[in-house]
Coordinates of C-alpha atoms in Angstrom, one line a residue:
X1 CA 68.9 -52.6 -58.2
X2 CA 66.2 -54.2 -60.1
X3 CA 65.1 -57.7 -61.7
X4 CA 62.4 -58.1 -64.0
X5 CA 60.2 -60.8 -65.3
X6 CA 59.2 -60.1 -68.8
X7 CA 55.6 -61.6 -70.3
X8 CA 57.3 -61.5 -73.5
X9 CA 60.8 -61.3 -75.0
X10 CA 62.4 -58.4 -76.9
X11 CA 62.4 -55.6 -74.2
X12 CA 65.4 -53.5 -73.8
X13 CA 67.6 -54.0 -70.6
X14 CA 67.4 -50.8 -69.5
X15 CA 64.1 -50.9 -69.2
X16 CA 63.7 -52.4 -65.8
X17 CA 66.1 -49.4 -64.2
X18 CA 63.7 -46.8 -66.4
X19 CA 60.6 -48.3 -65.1
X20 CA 62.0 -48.4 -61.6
X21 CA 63.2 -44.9 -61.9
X22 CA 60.1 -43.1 -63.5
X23 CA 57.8 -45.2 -60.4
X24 CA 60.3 -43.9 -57.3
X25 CA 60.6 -40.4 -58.9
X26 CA 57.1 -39.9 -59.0
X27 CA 56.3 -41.2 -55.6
X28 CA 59.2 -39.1 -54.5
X29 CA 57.5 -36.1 -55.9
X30 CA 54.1 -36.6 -54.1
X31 CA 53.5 -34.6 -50.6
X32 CA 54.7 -36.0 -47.6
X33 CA 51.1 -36.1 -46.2
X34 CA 50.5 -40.1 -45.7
X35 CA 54.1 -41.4 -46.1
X36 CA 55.8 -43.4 -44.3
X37 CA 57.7 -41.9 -41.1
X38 CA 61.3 -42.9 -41.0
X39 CA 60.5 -45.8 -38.3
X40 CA 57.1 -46.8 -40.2
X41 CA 57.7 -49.4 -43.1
X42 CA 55.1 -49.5 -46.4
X43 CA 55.2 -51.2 -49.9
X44 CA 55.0 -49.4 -52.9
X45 CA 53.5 -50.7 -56.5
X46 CA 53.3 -48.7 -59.6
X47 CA 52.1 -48.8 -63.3
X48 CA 54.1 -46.7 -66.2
X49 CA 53.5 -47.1 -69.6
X50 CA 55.6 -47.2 -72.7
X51 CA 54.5 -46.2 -76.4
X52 CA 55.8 -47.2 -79.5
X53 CA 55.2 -43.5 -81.2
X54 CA 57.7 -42.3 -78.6
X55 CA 60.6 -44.7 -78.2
X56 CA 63.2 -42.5 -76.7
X57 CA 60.4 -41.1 -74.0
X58 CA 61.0 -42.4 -70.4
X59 CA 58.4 -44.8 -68.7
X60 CA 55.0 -42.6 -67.9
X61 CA 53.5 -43.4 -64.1
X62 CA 50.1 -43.6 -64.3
X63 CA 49.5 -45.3 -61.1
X64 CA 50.7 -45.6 -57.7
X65 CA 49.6 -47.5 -54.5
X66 CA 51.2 -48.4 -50.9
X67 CA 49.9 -50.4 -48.3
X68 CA 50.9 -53.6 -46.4
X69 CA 47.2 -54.1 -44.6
X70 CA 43.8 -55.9 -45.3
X71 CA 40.9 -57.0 -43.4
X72 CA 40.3 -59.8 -42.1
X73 CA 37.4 -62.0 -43.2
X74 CA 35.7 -61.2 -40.2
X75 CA 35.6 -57.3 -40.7
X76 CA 34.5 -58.0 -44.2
X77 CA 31.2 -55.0 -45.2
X78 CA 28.9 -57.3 -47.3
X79 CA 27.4 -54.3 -48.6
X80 CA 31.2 -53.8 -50.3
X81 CA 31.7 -50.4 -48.2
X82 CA 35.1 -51.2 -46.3
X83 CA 38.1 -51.8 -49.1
X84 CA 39.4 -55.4 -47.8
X85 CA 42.8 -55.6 -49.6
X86 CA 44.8 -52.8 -49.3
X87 CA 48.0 -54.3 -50.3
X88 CA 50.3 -51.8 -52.9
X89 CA 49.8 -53.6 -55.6
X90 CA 46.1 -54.0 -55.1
X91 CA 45.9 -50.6 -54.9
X92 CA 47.6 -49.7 -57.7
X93 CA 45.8 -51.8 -59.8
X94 CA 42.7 -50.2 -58.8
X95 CA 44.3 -46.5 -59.6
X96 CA 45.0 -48.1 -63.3
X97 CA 41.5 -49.0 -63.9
X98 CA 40.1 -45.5 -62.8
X99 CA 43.0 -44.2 -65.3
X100 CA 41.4 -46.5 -67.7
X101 CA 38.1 -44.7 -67.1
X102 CA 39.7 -41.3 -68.0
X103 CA 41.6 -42.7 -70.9
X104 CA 38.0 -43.6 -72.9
X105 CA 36.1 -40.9 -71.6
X106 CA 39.4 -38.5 -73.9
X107 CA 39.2 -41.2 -76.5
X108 CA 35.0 -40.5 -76.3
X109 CA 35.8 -36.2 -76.2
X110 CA 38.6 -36.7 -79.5
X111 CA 35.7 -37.9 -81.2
X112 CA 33.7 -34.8 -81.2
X113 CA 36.4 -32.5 -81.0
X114 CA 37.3 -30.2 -83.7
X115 CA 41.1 -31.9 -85.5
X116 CA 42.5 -27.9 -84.7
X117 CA 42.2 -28.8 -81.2
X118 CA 44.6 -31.8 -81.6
X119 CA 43.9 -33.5 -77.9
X120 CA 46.5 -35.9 -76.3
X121 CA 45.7 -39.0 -77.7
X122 CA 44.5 -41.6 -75.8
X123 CA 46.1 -44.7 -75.2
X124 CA 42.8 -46.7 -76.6
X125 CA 41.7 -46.9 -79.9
X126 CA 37.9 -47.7 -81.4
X127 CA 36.9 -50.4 -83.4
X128 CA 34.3 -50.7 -86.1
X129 CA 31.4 -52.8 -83.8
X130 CA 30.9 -56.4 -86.2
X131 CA 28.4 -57.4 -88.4
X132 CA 26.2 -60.3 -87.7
X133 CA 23.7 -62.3 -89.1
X134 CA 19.8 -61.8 -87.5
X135 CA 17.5 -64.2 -89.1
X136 CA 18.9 -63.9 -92.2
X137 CA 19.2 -60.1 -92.3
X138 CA 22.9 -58.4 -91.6
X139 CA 22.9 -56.0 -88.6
X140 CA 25.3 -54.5 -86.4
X141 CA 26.6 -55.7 -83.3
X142 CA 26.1 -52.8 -81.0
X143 CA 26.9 -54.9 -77.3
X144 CA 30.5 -55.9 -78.3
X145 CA 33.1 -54.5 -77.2
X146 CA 34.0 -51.1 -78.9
X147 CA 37.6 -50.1 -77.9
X148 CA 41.1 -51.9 -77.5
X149 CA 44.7 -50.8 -76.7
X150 CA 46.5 -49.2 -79.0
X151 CA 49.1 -50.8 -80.8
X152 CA 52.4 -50.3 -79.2
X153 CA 51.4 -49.4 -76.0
X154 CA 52.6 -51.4 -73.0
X155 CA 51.9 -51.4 -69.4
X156 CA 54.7 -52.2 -66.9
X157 CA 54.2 -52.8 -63.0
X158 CA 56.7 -51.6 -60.5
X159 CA 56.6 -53.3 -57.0
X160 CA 59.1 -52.6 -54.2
X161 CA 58.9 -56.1 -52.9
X162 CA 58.2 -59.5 -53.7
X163 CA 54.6 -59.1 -54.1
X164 CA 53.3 -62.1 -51.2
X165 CA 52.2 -65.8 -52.0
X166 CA 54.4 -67.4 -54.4
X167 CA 56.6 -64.4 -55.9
X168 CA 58.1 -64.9 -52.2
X169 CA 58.9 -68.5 -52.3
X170 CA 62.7 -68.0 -52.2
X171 CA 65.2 -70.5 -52.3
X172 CA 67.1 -71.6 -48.9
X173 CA 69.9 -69.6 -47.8
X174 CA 73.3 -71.5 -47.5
X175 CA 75.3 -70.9 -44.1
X176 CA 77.7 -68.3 -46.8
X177 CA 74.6 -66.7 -48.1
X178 CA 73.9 -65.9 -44.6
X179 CA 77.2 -64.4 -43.5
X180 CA 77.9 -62.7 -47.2
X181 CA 73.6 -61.0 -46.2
X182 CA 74.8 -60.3 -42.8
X183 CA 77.9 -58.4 -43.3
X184 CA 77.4 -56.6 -47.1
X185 CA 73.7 -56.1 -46.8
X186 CA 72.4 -53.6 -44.0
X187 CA 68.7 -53.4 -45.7
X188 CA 67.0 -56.7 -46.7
X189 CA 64.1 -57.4 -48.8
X190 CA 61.7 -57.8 -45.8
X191 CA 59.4 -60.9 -47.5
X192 CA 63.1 -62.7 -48.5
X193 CA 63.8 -61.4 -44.6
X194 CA 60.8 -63.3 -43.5
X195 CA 61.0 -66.2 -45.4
X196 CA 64.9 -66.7 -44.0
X197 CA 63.9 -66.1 -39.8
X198 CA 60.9 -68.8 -40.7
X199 CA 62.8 -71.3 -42.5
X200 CA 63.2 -72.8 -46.3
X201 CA 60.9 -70.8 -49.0
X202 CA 58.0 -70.0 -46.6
X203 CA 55.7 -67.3 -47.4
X204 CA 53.4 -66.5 -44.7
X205 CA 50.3 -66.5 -46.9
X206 CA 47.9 -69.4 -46.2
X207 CA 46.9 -71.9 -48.5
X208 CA 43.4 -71.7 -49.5
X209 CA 41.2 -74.4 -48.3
X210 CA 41.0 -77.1 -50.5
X211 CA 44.0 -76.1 -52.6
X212 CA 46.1 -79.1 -50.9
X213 CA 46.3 -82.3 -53.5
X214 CA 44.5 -84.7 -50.8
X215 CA 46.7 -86.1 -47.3
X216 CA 49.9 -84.7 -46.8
X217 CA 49.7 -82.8 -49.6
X218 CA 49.5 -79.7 -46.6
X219 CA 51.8 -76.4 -47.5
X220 CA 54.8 -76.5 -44.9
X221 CA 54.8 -73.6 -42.7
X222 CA 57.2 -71.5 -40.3
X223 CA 59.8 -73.7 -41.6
X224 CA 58.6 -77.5 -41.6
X225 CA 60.4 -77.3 -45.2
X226 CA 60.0 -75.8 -48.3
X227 CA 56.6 -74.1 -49.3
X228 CA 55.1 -75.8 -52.6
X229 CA 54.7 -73.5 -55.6
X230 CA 51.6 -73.1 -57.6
X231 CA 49.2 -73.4 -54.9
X232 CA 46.2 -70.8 -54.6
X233 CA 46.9 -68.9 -51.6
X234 CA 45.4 -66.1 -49.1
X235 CA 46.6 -63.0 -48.0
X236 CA 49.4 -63.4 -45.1
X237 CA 48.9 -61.8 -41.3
X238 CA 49.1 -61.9 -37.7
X239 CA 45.7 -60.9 -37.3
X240 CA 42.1 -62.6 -38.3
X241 CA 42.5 -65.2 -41.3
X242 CA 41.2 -63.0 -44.5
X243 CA 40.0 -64.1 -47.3
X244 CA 41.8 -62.3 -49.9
X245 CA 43.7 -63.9 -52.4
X246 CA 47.5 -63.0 -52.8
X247 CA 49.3 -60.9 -55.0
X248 CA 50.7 -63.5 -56.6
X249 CA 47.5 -64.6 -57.4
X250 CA 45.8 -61.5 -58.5
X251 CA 48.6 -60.3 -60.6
X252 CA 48.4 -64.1 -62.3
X253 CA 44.5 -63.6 -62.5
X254 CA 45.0 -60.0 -64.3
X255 CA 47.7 -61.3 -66.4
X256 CA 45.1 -63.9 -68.0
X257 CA 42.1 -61.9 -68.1
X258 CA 43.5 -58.6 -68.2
X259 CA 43.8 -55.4 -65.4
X260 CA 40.7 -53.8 -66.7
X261 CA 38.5 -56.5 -64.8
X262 CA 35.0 -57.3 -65.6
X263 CA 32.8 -53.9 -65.9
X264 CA 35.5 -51.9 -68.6
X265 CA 35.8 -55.7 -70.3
X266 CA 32.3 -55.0 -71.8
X267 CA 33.6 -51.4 -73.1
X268 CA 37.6 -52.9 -74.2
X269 CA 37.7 -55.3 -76.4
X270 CA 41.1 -57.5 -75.9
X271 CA 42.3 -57.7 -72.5
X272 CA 45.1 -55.0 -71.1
X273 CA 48.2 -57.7 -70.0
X274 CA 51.4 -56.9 -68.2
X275 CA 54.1 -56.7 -70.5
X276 CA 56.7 -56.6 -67.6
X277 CA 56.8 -56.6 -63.9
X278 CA 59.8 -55.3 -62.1
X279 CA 60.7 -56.0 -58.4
X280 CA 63.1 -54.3 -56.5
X281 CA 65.7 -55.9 -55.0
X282 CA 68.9 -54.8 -52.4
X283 CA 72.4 -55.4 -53.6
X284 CA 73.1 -58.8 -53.0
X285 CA 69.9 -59.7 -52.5
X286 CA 69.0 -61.4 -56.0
X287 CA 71.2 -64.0 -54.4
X288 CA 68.4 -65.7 -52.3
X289 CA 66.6 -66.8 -56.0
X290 CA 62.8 -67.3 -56.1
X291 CA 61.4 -70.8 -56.9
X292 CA 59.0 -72.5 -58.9

């Protein structure tokens, strides 16, 4: 099964199952090289895309990530050579923007191919660069921004789990929730898991410092009582206390100023938004409710 959160209204129903379906397929499709071994447990975050020009088209997968790990702040390379968050959806994210790359470099290539040759088109656009005014005199704006998404194309995130920090705030489980989970339910959502063995809506990830509003205003954990929502948080662990942000977090962050982060937002003129992100959840499992 599958919920989704849409950024904006007017998607069809089915599209949650078709984005879920076109993400699984294609990692089902991959080699076996790196999976997961039947006793090994990963995460799994996607991006497909939908276009207006083909309506009755499935979802297309243009990125995939697992990964559950990240380093801790200790183990951090200041010279940026170890990758410190290697959570799915980080990863995925990461596989988009390198998509992103290819995706104007065909958009760059249609512009000096012959119109016989008819390339896929990309799912950018150009835009004429701006005219402003130089001391009087009209002159182009050549250090704007010179490509956007094309109308009618939408990117949709696929992520196997709760992605951690406050997507996993759930609500508390009634003594009937817990025997309906026990006895119809034989795989749980292992955040919604988590957060029922340590008590009321706790998600593991610690609050960043400073994100508390003054004394007593310190998140709950390991079941003290119900984690408060909206709070900045870092990546949860056993290990060394890291100083990555959530997922939560990150997918807000990319959300307000777009997945194609700083370098590609000097080259793409309007940010690239999530139009819907879809979480899987087992049967039964939708029960538990998220908060905030």
């Amino acid at each position: 099964a599958a919920m989704a959160w849409a950024a904006r209204g007017g998607e069809p129903s089915s599209l949650p199952a078709a984005v879920a379906d076109a993400v699984l397929s294609k990692y089902a499709s991959l080699p076996k090289n790196g999976k997961p071994q039947a006793h090994e447990y990963t995460s799994l975050a996607g991006f497909a895309l939908t276009d207006d020009l083909t309506p009755d088209a499935p979802p297309v997968v243009v990125a995939l990530g697992t990964g559950t790990k990240c380093l801790g702040a200790d183990r951090r390379c200041s010279e940026g050579l170890a990758l410190a968050d290697s959570h799915a959806e980080v990863l995925a994210r990461r596989a988009l923007v390198l998509y992103m790359y290819d995706e104007i470099d065909r958009l760059v290539a249609a512009g000096r191919t012959r119109a016989l040759e008819k390339p896929r088109v990309s799912i950018f656009r150009p835009e004429r660069s701006e005219k402003t005014s130089v001391g009087g005199a009209i002159a182009r704006d050549r250090t704007r921004p010179w490509c956007s998404l094309r109308p009618g194309v939408r990117v949709h995130m696929y992520v196997s789990q709760s992605p951690c920090g406050d997507a996993s705030i759930f609500r508390a489980r009634t003594s009937d929730d817990a025997t309906n989970a026990s006895t119809a339910v034989p795989r749980v959502n292992k955040r919604a898991k988590t957060a029922a063995n340590l008590g009321a809506g706790s998600t593991g990830a610690k609050l960043l410092t400073g994100a508390a509003d003054g004394p007593g205003a310190t998140d709950a954990e390991f079941g003290v009582g119900a984690q408060r929502p909206g709070a900045a948080r870092l990546k949860p662990g056993r290990g060394a206390r890291t100083s990555c942000m959530s997922c939560s977090d990150k997918m807000c962050k990319w959300n307000a100023l777009g997945l194609q982060g700083e370098l590609l937002s000097s080259v793409v003129q309007s940010p690239v938004r999530i139009s819907s992100v879809v979480v899987a959840a087992p049967e039964g499992g939708a029960e538990g409710g998220a908060e905030g």
